[in-house]
Short mmCIF file of C-alpha atoms and ligand atoms in Angstrom, two decimals:
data_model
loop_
_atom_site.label_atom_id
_atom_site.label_comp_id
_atom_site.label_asym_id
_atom_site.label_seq_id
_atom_site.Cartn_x
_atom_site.Cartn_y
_atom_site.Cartn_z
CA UNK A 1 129.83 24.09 292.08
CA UNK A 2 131.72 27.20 293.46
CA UNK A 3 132.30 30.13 291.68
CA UNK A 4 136.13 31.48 291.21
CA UNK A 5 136.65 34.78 292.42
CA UNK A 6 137.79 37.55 291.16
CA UNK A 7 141.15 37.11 288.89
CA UNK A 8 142.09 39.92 290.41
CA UNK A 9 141.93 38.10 294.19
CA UNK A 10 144.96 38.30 296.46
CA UNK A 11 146.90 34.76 296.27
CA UNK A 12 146.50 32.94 299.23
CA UNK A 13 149.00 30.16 301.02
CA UNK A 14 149.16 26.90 299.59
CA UNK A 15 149.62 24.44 302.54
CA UNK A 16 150.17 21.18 301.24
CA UNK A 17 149.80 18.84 298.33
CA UNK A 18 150.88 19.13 294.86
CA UNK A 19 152.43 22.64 293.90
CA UNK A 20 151.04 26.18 294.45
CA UNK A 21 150.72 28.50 291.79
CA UNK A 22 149.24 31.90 293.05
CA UNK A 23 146.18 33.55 291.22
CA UNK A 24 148.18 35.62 288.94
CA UNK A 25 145.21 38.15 288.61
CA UNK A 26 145.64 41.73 287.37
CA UNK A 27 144.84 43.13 284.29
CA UNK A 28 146.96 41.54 281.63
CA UNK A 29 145.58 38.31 283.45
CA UNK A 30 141.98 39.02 282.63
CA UNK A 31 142.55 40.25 278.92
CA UNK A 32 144.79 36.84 278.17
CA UNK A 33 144.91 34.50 280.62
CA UNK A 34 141.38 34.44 282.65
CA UNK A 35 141.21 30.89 284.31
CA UNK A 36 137.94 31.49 285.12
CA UNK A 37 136.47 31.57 281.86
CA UNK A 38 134.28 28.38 281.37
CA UNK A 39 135.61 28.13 277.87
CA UNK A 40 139.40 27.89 279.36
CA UNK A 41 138.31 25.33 281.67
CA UNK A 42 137.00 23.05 279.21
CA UNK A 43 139.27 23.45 276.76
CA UNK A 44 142.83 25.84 278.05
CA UNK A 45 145.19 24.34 274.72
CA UNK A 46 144.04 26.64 272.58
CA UNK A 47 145.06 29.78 275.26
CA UNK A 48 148.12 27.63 276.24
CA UNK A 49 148.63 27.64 271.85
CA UNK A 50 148.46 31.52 271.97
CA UNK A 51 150.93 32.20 275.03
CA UNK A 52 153.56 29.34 273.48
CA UNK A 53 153.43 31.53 270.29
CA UNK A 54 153.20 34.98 270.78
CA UNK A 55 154.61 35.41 274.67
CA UNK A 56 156.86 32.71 275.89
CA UNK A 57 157.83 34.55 278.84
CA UNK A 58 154.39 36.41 280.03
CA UNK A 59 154.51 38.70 282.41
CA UNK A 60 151.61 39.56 284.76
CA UNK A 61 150.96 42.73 286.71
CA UNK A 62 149.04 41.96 289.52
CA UNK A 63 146.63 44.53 290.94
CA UNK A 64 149.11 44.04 294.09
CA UNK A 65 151.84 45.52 292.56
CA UNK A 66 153.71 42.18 292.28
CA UNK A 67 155.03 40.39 288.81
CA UNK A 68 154.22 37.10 287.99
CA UNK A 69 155.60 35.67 285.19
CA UNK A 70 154.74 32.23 282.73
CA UNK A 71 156.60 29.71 280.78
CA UNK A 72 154.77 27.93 278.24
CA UNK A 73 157.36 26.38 276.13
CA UNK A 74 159.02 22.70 276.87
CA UNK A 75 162.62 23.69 276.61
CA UNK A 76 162.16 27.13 279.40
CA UNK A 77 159.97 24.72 281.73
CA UNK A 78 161.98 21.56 281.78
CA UNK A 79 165.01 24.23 282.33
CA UNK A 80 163.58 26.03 285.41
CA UNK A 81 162.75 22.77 286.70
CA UNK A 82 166.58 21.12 286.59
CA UNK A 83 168.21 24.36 287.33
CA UNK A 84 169.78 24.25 291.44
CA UNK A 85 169.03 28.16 291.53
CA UNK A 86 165.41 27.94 291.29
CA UNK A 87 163.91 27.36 294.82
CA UNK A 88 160.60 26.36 296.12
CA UNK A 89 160.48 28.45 299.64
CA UNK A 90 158.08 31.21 298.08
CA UNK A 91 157.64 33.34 301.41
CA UNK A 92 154.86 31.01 302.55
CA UNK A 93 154.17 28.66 304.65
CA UNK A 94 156.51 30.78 306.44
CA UNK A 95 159.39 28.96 308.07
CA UNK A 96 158.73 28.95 311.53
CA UNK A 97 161.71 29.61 314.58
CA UNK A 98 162.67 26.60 316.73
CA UNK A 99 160.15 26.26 319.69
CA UNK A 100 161.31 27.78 322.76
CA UNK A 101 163.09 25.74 325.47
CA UNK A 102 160.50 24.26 327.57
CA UNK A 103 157.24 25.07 325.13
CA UNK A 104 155.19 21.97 324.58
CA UNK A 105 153.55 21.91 320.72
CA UNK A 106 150.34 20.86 322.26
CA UNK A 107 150.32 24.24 323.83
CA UNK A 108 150.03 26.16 320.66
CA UNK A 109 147.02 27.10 319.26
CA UNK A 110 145.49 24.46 316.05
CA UNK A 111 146.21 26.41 313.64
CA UNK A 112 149.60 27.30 314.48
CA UNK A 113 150.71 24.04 315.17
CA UNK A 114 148.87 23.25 311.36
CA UNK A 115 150.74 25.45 310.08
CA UNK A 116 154.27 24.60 311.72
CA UNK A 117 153.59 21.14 310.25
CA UNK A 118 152.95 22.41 307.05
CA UNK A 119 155.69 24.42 306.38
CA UNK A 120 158.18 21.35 306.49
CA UNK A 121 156.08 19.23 303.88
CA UNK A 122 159.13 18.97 301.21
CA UNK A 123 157.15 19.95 298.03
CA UNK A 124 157.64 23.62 300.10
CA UNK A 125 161.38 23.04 301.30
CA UNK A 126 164.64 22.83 299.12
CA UNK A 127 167.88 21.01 299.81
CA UNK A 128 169.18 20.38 302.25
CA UNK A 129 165.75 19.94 303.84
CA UNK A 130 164.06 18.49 300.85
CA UNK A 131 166.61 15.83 300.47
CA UNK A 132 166.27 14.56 303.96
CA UNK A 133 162.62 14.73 304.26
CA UNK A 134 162.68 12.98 301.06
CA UNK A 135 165.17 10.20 302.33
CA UNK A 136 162.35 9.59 304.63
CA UNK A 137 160.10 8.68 302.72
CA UNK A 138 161.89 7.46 299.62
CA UNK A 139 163.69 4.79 301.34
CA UNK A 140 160.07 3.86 302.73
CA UNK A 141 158.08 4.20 299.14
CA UNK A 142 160.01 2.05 297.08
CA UNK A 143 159.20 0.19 293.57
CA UNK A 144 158.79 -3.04 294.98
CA UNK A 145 156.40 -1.23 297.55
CA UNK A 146 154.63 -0.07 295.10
CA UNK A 147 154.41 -3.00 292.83
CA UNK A 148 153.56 -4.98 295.79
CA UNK A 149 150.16 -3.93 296.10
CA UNK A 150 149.15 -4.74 292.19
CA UNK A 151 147.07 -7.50 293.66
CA UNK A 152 145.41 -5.46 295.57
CA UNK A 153 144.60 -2.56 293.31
CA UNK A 154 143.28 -4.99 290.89
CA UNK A 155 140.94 -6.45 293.58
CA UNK A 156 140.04 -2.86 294.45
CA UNK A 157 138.93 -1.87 290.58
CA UNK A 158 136.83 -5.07 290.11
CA UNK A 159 134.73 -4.46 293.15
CA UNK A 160 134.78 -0.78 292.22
CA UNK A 161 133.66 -1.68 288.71
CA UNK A 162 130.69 -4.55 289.73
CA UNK A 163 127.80 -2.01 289.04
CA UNK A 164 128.87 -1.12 285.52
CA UNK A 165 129.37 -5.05 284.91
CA UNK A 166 126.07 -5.28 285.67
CA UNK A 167 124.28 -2.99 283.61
CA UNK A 168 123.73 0.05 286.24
CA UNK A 169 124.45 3.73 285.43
CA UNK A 170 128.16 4.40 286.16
CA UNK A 171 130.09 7.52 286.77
CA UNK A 172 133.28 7.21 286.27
CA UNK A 173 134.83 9.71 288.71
CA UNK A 174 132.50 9.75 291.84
CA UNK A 175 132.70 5.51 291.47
CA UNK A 176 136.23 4.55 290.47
CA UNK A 177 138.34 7.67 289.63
CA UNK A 178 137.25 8.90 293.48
CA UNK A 179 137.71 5.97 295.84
CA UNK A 180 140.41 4.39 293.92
CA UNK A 181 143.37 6.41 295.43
CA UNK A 182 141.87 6.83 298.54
CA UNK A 183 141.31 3.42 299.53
CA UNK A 184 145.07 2.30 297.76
CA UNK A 185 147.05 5.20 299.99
CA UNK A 186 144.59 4.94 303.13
CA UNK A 187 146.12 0.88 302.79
CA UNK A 188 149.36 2.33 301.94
CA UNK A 189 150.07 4.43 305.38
CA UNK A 190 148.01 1.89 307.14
CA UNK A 191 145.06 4.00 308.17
CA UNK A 192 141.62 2.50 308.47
CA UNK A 193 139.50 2.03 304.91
CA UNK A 194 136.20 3.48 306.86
CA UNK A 195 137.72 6.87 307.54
CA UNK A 196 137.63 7.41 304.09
CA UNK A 197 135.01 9.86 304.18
CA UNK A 198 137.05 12.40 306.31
CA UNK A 199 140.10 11.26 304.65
CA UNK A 200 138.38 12.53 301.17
CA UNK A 201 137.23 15.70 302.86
CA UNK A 202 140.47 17.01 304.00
CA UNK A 203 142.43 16.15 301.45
CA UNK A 204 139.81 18.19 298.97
CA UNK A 205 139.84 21.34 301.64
CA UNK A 206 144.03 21.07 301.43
CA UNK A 207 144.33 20.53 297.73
CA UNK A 208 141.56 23.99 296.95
CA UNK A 209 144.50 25.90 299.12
CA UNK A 210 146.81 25.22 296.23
CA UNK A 211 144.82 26.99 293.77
CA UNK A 212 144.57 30.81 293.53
CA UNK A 213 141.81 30.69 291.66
CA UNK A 214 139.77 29.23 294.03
CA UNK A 215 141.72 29.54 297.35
CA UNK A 216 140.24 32.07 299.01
CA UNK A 217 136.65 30.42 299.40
CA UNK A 218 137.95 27.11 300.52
CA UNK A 219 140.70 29.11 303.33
CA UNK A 220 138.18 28.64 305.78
CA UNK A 221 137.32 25.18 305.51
CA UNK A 222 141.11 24.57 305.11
CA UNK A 223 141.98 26.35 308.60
CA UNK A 224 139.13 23.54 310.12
CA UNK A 225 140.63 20.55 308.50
CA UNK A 226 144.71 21.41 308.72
CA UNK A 227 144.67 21.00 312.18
CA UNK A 228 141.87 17.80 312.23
CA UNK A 229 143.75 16.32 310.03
CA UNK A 230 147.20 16.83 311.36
CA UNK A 231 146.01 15.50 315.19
CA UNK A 232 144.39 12.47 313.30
CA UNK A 233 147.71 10.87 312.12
CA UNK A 234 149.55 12.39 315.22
CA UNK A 235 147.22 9.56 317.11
CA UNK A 236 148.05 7.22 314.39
CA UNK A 237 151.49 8.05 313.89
CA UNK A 238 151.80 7.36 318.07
CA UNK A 239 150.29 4.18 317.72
CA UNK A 240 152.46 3.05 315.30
CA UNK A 241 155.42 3.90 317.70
CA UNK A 242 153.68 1.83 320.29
CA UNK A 243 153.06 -0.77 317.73
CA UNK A 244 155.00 -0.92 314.44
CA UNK A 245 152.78 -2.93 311.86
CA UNK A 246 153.74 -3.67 308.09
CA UNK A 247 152.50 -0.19 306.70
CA UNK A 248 154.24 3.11 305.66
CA UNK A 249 153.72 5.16 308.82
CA UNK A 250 155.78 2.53 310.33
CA UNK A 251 158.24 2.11 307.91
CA UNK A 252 158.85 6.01 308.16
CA UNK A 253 158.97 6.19 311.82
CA UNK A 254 161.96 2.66 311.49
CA UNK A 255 163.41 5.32 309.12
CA UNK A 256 163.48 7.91 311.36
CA UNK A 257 164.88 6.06 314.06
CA UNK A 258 168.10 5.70 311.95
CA UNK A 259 168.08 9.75 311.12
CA UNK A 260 168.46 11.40 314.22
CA UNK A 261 168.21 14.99 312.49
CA UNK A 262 164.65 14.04 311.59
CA UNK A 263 161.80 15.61 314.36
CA UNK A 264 158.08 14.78 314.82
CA UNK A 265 157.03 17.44 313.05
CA UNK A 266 158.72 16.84 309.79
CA UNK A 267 157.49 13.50 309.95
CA UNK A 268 153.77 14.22 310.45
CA UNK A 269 154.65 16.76 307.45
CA UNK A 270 155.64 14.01 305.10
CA UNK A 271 152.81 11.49 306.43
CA UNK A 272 150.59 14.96 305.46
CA UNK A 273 152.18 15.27 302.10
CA UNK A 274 151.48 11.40 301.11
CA UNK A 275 148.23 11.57 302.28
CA UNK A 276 146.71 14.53 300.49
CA UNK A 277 148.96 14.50 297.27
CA UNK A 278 148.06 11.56 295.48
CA UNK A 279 144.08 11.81 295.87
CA UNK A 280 142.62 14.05 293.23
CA UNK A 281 145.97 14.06 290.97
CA UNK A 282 144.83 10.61 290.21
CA UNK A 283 141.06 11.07 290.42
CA UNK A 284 141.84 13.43 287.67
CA UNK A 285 144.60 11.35 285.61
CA UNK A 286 141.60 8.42 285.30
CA UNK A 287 138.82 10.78 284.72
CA UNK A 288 140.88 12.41 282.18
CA UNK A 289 141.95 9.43 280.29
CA UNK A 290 138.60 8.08 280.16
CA UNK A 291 137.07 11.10 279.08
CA UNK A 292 140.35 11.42 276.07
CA UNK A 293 139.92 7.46 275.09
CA UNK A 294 135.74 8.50 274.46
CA UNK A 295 136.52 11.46 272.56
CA UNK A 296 139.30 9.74 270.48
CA UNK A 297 137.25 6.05 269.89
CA UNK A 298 140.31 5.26 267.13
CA UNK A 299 142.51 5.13 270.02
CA UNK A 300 139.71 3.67 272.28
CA UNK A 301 139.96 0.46 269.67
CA UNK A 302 143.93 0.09 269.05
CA UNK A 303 144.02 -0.48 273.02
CA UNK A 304 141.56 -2.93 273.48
CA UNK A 305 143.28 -4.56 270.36
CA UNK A 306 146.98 -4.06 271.95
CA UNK A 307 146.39 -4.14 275.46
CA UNK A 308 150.25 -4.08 275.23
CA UNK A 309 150.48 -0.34 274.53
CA UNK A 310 148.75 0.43 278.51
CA UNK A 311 151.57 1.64 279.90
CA UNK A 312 152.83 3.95 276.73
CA UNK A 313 149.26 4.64 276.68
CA UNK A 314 149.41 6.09 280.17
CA UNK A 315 151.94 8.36 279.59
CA UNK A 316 150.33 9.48 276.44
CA UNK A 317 147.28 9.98 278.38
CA UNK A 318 149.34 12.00 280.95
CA UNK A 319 150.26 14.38 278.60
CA UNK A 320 147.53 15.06 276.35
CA UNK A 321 145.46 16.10 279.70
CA UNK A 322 147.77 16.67 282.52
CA UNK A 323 145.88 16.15 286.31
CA UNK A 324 148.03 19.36 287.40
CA UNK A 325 148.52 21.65 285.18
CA UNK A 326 151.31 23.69 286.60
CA UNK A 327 153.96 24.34 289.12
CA UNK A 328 155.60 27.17 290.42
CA UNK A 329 159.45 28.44 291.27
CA UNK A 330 161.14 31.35 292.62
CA UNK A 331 164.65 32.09 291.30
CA UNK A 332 167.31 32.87 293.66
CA UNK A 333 169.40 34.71 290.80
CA UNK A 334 168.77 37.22 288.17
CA UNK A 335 167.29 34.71 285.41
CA UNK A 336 168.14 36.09 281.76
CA UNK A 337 165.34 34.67 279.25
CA UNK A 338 163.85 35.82 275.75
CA UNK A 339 165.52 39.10 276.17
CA UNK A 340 164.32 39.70 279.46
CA UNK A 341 165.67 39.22 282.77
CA UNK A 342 163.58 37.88 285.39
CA UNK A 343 164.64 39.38 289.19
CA UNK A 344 165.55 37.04 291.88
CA UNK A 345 162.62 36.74 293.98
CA UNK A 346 158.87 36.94 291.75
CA UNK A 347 157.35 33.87 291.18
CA UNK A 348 157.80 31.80 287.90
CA UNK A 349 154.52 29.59 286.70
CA UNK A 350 155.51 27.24 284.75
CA UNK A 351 152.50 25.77 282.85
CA UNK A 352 152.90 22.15 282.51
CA UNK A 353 150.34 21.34 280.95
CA UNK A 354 151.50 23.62 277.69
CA UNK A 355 154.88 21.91 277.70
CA UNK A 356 153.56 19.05 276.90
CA UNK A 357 151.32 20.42 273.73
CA UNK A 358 154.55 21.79 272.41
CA UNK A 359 155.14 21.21 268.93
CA UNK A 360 159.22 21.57 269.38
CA UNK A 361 159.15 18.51 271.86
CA UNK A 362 155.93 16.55 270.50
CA UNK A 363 154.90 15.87 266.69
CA UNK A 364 151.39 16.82 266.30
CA UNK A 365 151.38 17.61 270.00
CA UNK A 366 147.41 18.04 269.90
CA UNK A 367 146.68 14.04 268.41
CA UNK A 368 146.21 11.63 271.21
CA UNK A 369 148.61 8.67 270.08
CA UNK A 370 148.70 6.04 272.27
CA UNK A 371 152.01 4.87 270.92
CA UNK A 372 153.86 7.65 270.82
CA UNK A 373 157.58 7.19 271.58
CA UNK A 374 159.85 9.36 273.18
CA UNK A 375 157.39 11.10 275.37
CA UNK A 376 159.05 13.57 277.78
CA UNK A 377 155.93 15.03 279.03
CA UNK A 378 156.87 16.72 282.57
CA UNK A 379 153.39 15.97 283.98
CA UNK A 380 154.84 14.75 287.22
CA UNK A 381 157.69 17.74 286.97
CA UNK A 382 161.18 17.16 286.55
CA UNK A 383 164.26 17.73 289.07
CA UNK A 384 164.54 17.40 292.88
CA UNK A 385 160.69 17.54 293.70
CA UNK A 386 159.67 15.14 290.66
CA UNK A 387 156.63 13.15 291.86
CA UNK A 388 157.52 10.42 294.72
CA UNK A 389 153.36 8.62 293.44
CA UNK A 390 154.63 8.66 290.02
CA UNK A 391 155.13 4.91 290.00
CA UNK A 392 152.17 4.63 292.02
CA UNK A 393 149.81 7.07 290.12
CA UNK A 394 150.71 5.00 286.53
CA UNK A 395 150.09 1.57 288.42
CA UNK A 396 146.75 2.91 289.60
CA UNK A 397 145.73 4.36 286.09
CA UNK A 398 146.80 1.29 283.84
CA UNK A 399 144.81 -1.08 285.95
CA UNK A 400 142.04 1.27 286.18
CA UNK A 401 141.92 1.49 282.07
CA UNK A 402 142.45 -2.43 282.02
CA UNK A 403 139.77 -3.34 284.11
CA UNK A 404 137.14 -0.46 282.90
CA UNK A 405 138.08 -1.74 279.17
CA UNK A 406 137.21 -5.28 280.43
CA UNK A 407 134.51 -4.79 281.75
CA UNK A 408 132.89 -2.72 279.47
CA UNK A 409 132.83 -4.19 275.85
CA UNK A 410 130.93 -0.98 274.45
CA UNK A 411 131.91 1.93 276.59
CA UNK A 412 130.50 4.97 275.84
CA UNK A 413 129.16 8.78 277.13
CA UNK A 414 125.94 8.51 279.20
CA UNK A 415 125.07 12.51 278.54
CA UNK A 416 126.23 14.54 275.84
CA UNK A 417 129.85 16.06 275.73
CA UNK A 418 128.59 19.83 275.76
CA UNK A 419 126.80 18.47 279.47
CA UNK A 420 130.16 17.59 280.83
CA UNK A 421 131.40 19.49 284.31
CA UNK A 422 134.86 20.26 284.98
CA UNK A 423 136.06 20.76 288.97
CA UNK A 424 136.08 24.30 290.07
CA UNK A 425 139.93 25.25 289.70
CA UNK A 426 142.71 25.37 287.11
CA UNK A 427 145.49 24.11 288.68
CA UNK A 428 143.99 20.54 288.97
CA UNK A 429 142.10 20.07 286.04
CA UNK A 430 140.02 17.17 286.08
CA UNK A 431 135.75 16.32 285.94
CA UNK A 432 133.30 16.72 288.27
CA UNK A 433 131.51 13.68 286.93
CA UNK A 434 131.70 11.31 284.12
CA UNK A 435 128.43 9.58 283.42
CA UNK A 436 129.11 6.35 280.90
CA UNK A 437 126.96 3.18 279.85
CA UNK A 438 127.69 0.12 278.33
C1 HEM B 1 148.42 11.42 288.40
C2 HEM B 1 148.78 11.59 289.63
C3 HEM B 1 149.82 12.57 290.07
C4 HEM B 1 150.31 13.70 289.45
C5 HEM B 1 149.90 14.26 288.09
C6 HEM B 1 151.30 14.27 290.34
C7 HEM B 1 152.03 15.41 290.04
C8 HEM B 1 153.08 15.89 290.80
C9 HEM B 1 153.94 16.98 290.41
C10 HEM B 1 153.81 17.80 289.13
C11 HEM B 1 154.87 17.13 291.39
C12 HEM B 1 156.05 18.10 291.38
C13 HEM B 1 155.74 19.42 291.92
C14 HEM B 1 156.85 20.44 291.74
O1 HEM B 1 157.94 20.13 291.24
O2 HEM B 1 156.62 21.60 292.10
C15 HEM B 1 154.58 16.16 292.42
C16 HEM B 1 155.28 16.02 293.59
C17 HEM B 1 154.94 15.10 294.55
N1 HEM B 1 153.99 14.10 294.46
FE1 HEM B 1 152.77 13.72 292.93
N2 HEM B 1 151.38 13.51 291.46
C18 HEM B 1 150.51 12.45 291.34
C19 HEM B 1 150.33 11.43 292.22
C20 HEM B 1 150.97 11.29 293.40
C21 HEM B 1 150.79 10.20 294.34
C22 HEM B 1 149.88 9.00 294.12
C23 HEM B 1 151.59 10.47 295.42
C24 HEM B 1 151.81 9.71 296.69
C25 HEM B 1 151.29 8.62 297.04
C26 HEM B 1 152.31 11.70 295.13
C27 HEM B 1 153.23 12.30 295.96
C28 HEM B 1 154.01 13.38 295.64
C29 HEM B 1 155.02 13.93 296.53
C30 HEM B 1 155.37 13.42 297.93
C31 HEM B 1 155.60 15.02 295.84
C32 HEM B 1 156.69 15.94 296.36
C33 HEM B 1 158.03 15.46 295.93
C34 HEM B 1 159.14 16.39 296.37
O3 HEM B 1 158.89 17.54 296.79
O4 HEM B 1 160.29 15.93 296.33
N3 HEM B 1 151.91 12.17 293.92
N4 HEM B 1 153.50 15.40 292.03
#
């Protein structure tokens, strides 16, 4: 496992994936908020607790002379995520000028290129931009897309699950959690099951770029796979124009044929975005759940008993351990909040996963019920840029639980809890490995 630098590390870009959040570093940062302490990483409620009570707008001094500044509470997050002044375009990836008459993209170096792609993925972009990159897409990814491949995601778990049917050690992450959502969106765009090696090692180079805390030893490897990555679906992206097939690359390019204002670029951005954003947000939502259900065996027994409650128990599960656990905006207006006034420009965190351990929008926010009702938790955001996997992610996770709980009459931790590794990084919290028997 990597070690996290420094807090007080400069924040590097966040290319592409599920939201940036810089490192907010700096003083204050280290005395309240260090998310490199092991004990925050296994356990950050109790911080998130603290900050909710005492400071629910935090501001950090960073040792760059910047501000960045934290929301904690339900009712400040879920507002900076609906509100149209709040943008997304946080200086980087910088927005790039229209190529020069008669300049070829081939003829720009990798990275460039990389980064040109990048910097239309619409998690980065607002409207108008976001909304017709998202058209793209969200006339491609549909419900009945998505419900469409149950069969298959069901076929997927069983064969994922066969050793632990049969007696043999079984982690949990590296065997189900892992492969899981890469096989389901590598089927998805259409892009061949054995590349799922490389598929798994750019998507974990991209997604360390979104975390601050970590960033800076993964740029390197990132600046490798941006461009390796981006010149892979090029060639499949070009093959599908050759030959459409029944797969979402296709579908995409069919809707891009009806939206002339759409260019390559911003549709190898969005084929980018699919790829790498649903991977370890959903390695972590399984892990995660498993991990809660184990700790919590009350809860473990009222599902097998009501296998009804899966889906409320999904969201449940969602919220008591959210797979990202924050997001980021930069307001385009003066923002007046608890007394303060926030100046257009620094960089709001908004920490996701303490919204949804708030007492003023969840009873007994810190007991895992399985049937709770009314559960707003925002772990796939809110607003324009809420989650496009959502349906997708949920899908995967309840037949994940269904066919683990199946398969395994007596599930139960193969080491001891103390024993258990988390990932390097904060923003996507989720377990290195999850040994279990049964
Ligand atoms: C448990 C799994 C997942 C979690 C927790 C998650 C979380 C999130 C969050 C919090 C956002 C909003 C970011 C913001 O507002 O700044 C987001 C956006 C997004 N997610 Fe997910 N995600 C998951 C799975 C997936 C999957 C499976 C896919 C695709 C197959 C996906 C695709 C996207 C896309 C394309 C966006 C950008 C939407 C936009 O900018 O309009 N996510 N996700």
């Amino acid at each position: 496992m990597t070690s996290p630098p420094s807090p007080t590390s400069p924040s590097p870009p966040a290319p592409v994936g599920v939201p940036p959040v810089s490192s907010p570093g700096g003083r204050s940062a280290r005395a309240d908020f260090d998310f490199t302490r092991p004990a925050f990483r296994r356990d950050p409620y109790p911080t998130y607790r603290a900050l909710r009570e005492s400071t629910p707008l935090h501001c950090i001094e960073t040792d760059r002379g910047t501000r960045f500044w934290v929301l904690t509470r339900h009712a400040d997050v879920t507002a900076v995520l609906r509100d149209p002044r709040m943008s997304v375009e946080r200086g980087f990836p910088p927005q790039p000028p229209p190529l020069a008459p008669g300049v070829a993209p081939e003829t720009l170096h990798p990275v460039v290129r990389a980064l040109r792609v990048v910097s239309r993925v619409m998690l980065f972009r607002d409207p108008p931009d976001h909304t017709r990159l998202r058209g793209l897409v969200g006339r491609a990814f549909t419900p009945r897309m998505v419900e469409a491949l149950r069969p298959r995601i069901t076929a997927l778990v069983a064969e994922l699950l066969a050793p632990l049917a049969d007696g043999e050690p079984f982690d949990v992450v590296a065997q189900l959690a892992e492969p899981l959502p890469l096989l389901v969106i590598a089927e998805l765009l259409g892009l061949p099951a054995e590349d799922r090696a490389d598929l798994k090692r750019w998507s974990d180079d991209l997604a360390a770029m979104l975390d601050g805390s970590i960033a800076l030893q993964h740029a390197q490897r990132a600046m490798r796979s941006g461009p390796e990555v981006i010149e892979y679906l090029r060639g499949h992206l070009e093959a599908r124009r050759r030959a459409p097939r029944e797969d979402l690359l296709s579908a995409m390019l069919a809707a891009r044929d009806r939206d002339e204002n759409l260019d390559d670029e911003e549709i190898l951005a969005t084929a980018l975005l699919v790829m790498g954003a649903g991977h370890e947000t959903t390695t972590n939502l399984i892990g995660n759940a498993v991990l809660a259900l184990l700790r919590h065996p009350d809860q473990l027994a009222r599902l097998r008993a009501e296998p009804g409650l899966l889906p409320s128990a999904v969201e449940e599960l969602l919220r008591f351990d959210s797979p990202v656990q924050a997001t980021s905006r930069v307001s385009r207006a003066p923002l007046e909040l608890h007394g303060r006034t926030i100046p257009p420009g620094e960089e709001i965190g908004l920490l996701l996963g303490a919204a949804n351990r708030d007492p003023e929008a969840f009873p007994d926010p810190d007991r895992l019920d399985l049937g709770r009702s009314d559960n707003r938790h925002v772990s796939f955001g809110l607003g324009v840029h809420y989650c496009l996997g959502a349906g997708l992610a949920r899908l995967e996770a309840q037949l994940a639980l269904d066919g683990l709980l199946a398969r395994a009459p007596r599930l139960e931790l193969a080491v001891d809890d103390d024993a258990l590794a988390w990932r390097p990084g904060w923003l996507l919290r989720g377990l290195a490995a999850l040994p279990v028997r049964t």
